mmCIF file of C-alpha atoms in Angstrom:
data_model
loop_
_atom_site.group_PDB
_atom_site.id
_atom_site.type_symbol
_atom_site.label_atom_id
_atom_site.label_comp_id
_atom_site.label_asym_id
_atom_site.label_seq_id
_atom_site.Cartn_x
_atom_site.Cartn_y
_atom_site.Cartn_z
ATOM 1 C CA UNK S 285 75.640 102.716 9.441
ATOM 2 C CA UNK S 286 73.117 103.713 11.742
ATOM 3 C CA UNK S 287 73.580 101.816 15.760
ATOM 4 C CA UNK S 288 70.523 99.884 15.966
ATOM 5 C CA UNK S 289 70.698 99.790 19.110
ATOM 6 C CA UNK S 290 70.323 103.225 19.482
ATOM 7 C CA UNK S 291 67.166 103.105 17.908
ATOM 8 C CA UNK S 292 65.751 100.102 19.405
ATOM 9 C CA UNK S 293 66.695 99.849 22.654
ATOM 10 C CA UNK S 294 65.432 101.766 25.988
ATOM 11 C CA UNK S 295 67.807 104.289 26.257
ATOM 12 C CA UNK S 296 67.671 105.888 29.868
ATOM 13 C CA UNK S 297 69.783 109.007 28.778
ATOM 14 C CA UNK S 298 66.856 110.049 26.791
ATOM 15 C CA UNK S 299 65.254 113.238 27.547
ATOM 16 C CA UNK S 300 61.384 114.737 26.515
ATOM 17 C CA UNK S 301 60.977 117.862 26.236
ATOM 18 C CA UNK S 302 57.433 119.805 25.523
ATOM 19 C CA UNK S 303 57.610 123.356 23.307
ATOM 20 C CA UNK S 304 54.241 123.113 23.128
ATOM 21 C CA UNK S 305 53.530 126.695 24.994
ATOM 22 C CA UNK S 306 56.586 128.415 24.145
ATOM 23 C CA UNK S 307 56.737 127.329 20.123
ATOM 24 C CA UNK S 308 53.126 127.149 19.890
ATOM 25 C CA UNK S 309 52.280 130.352 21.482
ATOM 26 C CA UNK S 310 54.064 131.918 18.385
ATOM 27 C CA UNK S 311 50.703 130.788 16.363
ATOM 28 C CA UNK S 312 48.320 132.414 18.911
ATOM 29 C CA UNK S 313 50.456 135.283 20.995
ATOM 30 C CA UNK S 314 50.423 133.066 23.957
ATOM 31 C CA UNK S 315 46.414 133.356 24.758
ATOM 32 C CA UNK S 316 46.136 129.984 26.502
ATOM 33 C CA UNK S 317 43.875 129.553 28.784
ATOM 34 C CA UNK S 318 44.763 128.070 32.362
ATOM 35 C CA UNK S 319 42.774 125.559 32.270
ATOM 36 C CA UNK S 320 44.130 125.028 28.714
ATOM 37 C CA UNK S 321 47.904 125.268 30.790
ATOM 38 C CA UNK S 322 46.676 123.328 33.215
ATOM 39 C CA UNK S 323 45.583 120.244 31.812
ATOM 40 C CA UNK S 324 48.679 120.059 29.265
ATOM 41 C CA UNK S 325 50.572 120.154 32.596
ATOM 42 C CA UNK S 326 49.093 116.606 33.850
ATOM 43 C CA UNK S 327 49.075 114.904 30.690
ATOM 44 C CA UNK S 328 52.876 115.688 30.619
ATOM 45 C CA UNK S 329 53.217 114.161 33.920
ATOM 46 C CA UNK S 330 50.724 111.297 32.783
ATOM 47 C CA UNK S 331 52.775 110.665 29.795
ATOM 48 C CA UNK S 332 56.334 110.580 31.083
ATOM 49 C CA UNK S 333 57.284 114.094 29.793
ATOM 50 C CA UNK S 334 60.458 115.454 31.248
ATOM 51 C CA UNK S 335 60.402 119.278 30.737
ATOM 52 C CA UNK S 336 57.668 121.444 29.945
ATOM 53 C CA UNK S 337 58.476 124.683 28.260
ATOM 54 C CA UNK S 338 55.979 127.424 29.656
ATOM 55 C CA UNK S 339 57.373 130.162 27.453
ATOM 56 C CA UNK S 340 59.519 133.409 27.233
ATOM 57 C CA UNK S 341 61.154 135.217 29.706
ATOM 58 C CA UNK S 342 60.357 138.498 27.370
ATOM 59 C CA UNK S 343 61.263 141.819 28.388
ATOM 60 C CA UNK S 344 58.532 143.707 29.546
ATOM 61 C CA UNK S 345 60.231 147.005 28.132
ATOM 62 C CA UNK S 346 60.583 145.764 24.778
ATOM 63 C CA UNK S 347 57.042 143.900 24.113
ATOM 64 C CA UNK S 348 54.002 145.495 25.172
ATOM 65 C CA UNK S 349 52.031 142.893 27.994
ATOM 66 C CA UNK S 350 48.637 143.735 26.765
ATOM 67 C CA UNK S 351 49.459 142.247 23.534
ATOM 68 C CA UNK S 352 50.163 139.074 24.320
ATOM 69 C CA UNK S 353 49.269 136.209 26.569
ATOM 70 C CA UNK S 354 51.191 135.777 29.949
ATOM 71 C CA UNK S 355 53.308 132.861 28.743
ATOM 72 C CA UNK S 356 55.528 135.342 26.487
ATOM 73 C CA UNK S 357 56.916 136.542 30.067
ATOM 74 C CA UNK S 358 56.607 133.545 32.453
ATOM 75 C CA UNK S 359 56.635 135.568 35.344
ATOM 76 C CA UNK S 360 57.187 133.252 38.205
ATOM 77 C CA UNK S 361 53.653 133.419 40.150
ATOM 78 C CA UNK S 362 52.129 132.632 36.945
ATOM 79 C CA UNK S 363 53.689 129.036 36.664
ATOM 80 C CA UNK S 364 53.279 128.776 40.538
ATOM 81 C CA UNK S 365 49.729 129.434 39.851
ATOM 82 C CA UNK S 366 49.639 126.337 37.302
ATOM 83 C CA UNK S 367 52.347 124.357 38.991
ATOM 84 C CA UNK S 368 52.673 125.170 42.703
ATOM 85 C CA UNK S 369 55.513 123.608 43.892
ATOM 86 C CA UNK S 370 55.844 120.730 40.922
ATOM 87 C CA UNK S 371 56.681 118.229 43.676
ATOM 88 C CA UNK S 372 56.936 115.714 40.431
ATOM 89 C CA UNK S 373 59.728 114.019 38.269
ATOM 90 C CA UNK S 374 58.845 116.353 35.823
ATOM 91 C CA UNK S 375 60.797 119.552 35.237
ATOM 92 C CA UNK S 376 60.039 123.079 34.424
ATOM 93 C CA UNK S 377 61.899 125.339 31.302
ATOM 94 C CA UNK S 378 61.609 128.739 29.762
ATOM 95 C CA UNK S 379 62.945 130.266 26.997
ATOM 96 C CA UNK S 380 64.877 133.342 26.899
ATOM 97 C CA UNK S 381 66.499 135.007 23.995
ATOM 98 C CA UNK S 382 69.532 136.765 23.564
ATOM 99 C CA UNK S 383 68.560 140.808 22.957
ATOM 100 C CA UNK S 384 65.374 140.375 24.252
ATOM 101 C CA UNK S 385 65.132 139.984 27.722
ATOM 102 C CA UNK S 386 65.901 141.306 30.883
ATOM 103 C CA UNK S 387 67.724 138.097 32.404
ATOM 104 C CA UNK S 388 69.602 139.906 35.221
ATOM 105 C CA UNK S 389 66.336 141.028 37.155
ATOM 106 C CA UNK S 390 63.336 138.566 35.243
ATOM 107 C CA UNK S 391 65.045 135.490 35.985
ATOM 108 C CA UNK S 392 65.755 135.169 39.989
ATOM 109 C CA UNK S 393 67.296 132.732 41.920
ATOM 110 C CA UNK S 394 66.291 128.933 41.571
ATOM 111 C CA UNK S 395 65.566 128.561 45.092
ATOM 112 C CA UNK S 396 62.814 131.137 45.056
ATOM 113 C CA UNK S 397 61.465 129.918 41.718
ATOM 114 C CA UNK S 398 59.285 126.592 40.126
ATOM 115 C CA UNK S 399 61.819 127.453 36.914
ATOM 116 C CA UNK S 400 64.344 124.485 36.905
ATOM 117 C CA UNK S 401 66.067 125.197 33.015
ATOM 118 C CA UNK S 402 66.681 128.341 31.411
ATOM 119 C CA UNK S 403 67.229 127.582 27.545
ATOM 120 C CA UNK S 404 68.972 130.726 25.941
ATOM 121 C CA UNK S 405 68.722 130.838 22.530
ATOM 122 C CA UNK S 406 70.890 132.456 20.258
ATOM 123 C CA UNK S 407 71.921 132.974 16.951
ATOM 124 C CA UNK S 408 76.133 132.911 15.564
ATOM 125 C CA UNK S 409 76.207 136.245 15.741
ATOM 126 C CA UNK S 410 75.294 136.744 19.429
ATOM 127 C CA UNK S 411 77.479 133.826 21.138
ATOM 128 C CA UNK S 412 78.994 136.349 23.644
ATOM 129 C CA UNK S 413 75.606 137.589 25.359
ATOM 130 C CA UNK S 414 74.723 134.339 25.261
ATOM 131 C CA UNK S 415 77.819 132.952 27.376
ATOM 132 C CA UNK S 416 76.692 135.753 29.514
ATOM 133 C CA UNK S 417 73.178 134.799 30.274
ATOM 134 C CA UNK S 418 74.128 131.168 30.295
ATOM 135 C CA UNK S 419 76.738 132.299 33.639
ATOM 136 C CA UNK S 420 74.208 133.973 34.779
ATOM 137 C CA UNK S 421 71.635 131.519 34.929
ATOM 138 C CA UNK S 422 74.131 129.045 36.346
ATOM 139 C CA UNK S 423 75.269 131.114 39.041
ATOM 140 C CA UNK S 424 71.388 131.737 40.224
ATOM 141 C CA UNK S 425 70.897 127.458 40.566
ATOM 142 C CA UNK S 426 69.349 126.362 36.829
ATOM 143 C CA UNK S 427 70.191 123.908 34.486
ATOM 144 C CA UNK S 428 70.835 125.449 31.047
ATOM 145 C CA UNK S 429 70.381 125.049 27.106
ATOM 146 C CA UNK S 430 72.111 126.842 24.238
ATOM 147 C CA UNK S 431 69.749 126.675 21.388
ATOM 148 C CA UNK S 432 71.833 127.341 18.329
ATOM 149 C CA UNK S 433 69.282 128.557 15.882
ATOM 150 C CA UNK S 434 69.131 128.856 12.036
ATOM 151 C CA UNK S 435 72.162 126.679 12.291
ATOM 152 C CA UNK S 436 71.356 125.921 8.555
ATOM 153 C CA UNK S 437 72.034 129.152 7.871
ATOM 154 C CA UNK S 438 75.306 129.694 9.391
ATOM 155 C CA UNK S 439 78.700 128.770 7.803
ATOM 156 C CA UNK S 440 80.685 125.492 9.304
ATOM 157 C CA UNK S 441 83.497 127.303 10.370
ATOM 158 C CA UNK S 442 81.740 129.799 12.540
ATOM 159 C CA UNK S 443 79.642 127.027 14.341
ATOM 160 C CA UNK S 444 82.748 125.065 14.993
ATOM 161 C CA UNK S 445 83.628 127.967 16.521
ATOM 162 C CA UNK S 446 80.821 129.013 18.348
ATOM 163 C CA UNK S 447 80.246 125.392 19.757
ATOM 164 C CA UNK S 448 83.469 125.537 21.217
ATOM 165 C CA UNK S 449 82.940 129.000 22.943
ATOM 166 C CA UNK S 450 79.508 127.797 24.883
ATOM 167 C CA UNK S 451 80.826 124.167 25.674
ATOM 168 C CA UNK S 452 83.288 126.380 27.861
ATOM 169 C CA UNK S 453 80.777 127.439 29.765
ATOM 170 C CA UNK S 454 78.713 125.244 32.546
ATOM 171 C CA UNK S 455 75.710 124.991 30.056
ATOM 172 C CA UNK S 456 74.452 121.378 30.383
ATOM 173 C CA UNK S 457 73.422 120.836 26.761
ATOM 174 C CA UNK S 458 74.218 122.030 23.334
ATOM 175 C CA UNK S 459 70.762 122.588 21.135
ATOM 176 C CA UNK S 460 70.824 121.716 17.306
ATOM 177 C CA UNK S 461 67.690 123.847 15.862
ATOM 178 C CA UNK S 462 66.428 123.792 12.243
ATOM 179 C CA UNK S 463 64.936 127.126 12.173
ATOM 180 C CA UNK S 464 63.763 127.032 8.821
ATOM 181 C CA UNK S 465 62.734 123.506 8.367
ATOM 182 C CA UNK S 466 65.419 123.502 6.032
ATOM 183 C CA UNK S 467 67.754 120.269 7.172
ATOM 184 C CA UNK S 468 67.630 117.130 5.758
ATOM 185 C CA UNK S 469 68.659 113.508 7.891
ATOM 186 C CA UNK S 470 71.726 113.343 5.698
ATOM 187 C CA UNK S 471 73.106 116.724 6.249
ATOM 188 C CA UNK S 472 72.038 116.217 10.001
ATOM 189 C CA UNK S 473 74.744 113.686 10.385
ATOM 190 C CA UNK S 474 77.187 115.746 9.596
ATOM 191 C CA UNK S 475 75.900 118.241 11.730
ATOM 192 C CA UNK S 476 75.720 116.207 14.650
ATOM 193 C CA UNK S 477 79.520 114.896 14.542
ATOM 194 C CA UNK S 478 80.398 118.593 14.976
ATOM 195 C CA UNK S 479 78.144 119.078 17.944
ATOM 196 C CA UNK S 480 79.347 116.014 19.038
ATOM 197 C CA UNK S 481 83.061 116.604 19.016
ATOM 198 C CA UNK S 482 82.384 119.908 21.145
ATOM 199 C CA UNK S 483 80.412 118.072 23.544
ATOM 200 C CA UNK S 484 82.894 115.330 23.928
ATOM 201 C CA UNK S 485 85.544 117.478 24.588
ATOM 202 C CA UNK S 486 83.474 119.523 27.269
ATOM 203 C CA UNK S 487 81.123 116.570 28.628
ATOM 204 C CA UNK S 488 77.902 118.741 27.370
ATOM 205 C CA UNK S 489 74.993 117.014 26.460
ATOM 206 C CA UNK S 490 73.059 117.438 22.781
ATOM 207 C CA UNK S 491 69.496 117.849 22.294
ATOM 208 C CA UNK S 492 67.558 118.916 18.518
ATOM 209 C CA UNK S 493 64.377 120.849 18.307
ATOM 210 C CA UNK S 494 63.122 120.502 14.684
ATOM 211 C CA UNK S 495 60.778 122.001 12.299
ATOM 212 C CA UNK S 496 58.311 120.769 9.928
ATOM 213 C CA UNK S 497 58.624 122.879 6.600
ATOM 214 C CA UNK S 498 59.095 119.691 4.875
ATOM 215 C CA UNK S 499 57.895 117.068 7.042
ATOM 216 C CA UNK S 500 60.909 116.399 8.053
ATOM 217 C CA UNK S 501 60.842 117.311 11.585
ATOM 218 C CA UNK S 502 60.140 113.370 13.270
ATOM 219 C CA UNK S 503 62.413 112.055 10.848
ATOM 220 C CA UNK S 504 65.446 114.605 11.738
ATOM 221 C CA UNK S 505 64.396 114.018 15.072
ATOM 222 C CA UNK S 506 64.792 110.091 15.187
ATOM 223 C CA UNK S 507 67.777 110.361 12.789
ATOM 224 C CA UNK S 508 69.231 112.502 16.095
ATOM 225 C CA UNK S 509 68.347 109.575 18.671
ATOM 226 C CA UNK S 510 70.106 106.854 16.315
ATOM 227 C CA UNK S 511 73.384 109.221 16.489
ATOM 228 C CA UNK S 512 72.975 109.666 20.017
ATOM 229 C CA UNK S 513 71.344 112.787 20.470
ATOM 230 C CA UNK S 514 69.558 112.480 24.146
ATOM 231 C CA UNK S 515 67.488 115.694 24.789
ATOM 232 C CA UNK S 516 64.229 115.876 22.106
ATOM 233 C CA UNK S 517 62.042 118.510 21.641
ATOM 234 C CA UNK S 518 58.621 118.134 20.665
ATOM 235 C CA UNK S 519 54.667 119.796 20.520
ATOM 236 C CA UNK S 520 51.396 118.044 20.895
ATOM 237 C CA UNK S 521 49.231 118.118 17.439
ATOM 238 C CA UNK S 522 53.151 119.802 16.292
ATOM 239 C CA UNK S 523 51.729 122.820 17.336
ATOM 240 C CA UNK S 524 54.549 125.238 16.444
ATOM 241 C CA UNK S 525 55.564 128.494 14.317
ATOM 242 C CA UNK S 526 54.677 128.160 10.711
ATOM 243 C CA UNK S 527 54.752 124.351 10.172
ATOM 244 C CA UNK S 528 55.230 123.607 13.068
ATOM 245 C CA UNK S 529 57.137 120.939 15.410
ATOM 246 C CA UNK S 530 58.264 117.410 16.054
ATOM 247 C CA UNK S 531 54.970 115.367 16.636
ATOM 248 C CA UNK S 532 54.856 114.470 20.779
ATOM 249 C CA UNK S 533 52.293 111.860 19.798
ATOM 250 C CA UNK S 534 55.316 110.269 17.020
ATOM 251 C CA UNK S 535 57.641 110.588 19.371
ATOM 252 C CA UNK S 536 56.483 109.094 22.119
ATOM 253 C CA UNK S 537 55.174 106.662 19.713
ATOM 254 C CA UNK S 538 58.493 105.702 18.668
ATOM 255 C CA UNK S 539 60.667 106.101 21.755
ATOM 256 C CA UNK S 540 61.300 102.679 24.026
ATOM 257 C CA UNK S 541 61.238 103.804 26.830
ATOM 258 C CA UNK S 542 58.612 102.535 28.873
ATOM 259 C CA UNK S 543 58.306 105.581 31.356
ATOM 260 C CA UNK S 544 56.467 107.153 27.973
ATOM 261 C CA UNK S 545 53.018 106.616 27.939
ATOM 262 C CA UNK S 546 51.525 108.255 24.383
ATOM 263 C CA UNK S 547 47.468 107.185 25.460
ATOM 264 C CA UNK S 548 47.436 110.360 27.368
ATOM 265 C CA UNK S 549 48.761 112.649 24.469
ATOM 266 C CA UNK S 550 46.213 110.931 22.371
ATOM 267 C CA UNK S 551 43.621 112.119 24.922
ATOM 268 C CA UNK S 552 44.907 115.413 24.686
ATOM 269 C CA UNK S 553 45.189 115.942 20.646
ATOM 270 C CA UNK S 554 41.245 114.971 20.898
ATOM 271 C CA UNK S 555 40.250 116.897 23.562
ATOM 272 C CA UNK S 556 42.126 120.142 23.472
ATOM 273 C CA UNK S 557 44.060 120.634 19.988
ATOM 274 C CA UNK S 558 41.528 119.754 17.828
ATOM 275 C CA UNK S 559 39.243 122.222 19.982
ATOM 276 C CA UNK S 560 42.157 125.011 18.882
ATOM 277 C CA UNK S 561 41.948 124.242 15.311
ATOM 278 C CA UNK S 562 38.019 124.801 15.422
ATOM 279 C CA UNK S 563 38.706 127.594 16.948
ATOM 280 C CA UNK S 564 40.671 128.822 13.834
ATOM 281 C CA UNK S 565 44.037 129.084 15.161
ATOM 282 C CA UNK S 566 46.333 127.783 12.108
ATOM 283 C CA UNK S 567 49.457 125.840 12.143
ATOM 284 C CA UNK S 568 51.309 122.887 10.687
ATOM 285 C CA UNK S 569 52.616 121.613 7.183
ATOM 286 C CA UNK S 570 51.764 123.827 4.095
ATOM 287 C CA UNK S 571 53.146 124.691 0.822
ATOM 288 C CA UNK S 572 54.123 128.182 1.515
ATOM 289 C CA UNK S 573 56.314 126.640 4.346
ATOM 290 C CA UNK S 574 57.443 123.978 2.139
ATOM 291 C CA UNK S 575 59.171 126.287 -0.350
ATOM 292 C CA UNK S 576 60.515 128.950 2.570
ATOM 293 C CA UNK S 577 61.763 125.240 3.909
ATOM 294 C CA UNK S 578 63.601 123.959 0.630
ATOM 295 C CA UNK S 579 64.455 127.620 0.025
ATOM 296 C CA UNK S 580 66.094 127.817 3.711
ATOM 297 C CA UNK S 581 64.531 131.741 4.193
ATOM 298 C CA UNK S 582 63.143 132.407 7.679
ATOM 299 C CA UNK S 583 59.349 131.964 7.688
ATOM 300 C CA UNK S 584 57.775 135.172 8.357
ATOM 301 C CA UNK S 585 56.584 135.810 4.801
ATOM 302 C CA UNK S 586 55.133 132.311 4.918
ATOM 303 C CA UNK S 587 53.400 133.656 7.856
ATOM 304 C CA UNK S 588 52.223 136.544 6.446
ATOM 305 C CA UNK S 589 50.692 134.446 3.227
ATOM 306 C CA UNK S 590 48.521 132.024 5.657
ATOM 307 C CA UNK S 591 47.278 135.107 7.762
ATOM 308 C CA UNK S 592 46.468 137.208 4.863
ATOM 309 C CA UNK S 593 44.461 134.080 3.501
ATOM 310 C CA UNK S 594 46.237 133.618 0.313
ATOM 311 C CA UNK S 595 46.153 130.655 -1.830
ATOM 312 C CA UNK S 596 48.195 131.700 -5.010
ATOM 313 C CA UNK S 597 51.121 129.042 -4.006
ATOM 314 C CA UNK S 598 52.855 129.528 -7.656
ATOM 315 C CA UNK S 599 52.876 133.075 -7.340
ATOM 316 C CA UNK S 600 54.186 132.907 -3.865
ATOM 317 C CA UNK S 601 57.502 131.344 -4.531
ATOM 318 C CA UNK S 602 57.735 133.885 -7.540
ATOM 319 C CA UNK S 603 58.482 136.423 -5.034
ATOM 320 C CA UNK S 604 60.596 134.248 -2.624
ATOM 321 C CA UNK S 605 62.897 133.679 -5.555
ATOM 322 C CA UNK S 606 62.724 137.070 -6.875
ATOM 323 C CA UNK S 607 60.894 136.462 -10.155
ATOM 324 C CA UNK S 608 58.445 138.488 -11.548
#
């Protein structure tokens, strides 16, 4: 049974963390504004928040700059420019992914950078560059992240296994992601224990960044805090890939702690998402990223079906399931 506790109680161990520029730039290429940037930055620190994602730390080699905004690269001046020295509680992360950046000379040392966490995220297949850019970032002064992703995807075994490979290394916390949307709170659990029994055996933290193919995503995401999950990803507006994220305004909503503060996301939703959905930048719970959800296929074609403007839903999951 479920620790009430858990849920109920202020739980100090608990850690906030905003995608909202990193997993929402995958909806727009990244073409925030700075103002945009900037005033997401000070309702974080109004509300509590304790990281803020800026983006990717993309290689410039393998993506083309003029095609996207500059929060796919995060290069360092840029978040100074937003940031300048962050003299705040609140902490700065970036995503980079295994394959597709170029960690040894994009990411420099903490000590000359506003960076504080480098989240590496990987899939089964690609554990050992992972482990690699995970030393790296150690050895250069940041806090780390393994995001496991599509872990609904991969067999039990070979996360087991993988989970046991990064806890080895001087990552600081062990990310469950739900790619697809796909996970339900029971099979969760079960995930959970396993990511659990790696971290107690290494003393690695857990965090969960969901997705919300089938509304799931604040429901998998409190199920996670009520088995002790501490680090918990979410958007504003869930302002994410496809369906998008865990709520910030839910979560906050929900959490006990009373360093939260959800007025100011509130504030923000009005003022600056809605503003983006006039705009006609789509995102958020569908039925073409239902059935890619219950399904458990990667997104993209759901993708491809909002921005081509479709609206035949039946014949839609005729081709996801192969029929004619």
């Amino acid at each position: 049974m479920k620790e009430l506790e858990k849920l109920l109680n202020f739980r100090p161990e608990i850690r906030v963390l905003d995608a909202t520029l990193r997993d929402g730039g995958l909806v727009n290429n990244f073409y925030f504004t700075d103002e945009f940037v900037h005033s997401l930055y000070l309702t974080n620190l109004k509300a509590g928040v304790d990281y803020m994602e800026f983006g990717y730390k993309a290689s410039r080699e393998m993506f083309d700059e003029s095609k996207f905004g500059k929060w796919k690269f995060c290069k360092d001046e840029d978040i100074r420019a937003i940031v300048g020295d962050n003299d705040t509680d609140m902490k700065i992360a970036v995503m980079a992914d295994v394959g597709r950046c170029d960690y040894k000379n994009d990411i420099i040392k903490k000590s000359e950078s506003p960076i504080d966490m480098i989240r590496v995220a990987t899939y089964i297949n690609t554990i050992p560059g992972a482990i690699d850019m995970i030393q790296n970032a150690v050895s250069k002064g940041y806090e780390t992240t393994c995001n496991l992703m599509a872990i609904s995807n991969a067999q039990e075994k070979d996360v087991e296994v993988a989970l046991d490979l990064i806890a080895q290394t001087d990552v600081k916390v062990l990310y469950i992601v739900d790619s697809y949307g796909h996970i339900y709170p029971e099979q969760l659990v079960r995930i959970i224990d396993r990511f659990m029994n790696a971290a107690a055996k290494h003393g690695k933290e857990i965090g969960i960044h969901a997705h919300n193919n089938q509304q799931l995503a604040f429901a998998n995401t409190i199920e996670a805090v009520g088995d002790g999950v501490n680090y918990l990803d979410a958007t504003y507006n869930m302002m994410g890939r496809g369906a998008g994220n865990c709520a910030m305004e839910l979560l906050l909503g929900f959490l006990k702690n009373p360093k939260y503060n959800v007025y100011p996301v509130y504030r923000f939703v009005q003022d600056r998402m809605a503003k983006l959905k006039e705009e006609g930048i789509v995102w958020g719970y569908d039925l073409q990223y239902l059935m890619t959800g219950i399904l458990n296929q990667h997104p993209r074609t759901a993708i491809q079906f909002t921005e081509d403007g479709r609206k035949d839903y039946a014949d839609f999951y005729c081709e996801l399931i192969g029929r004619d």
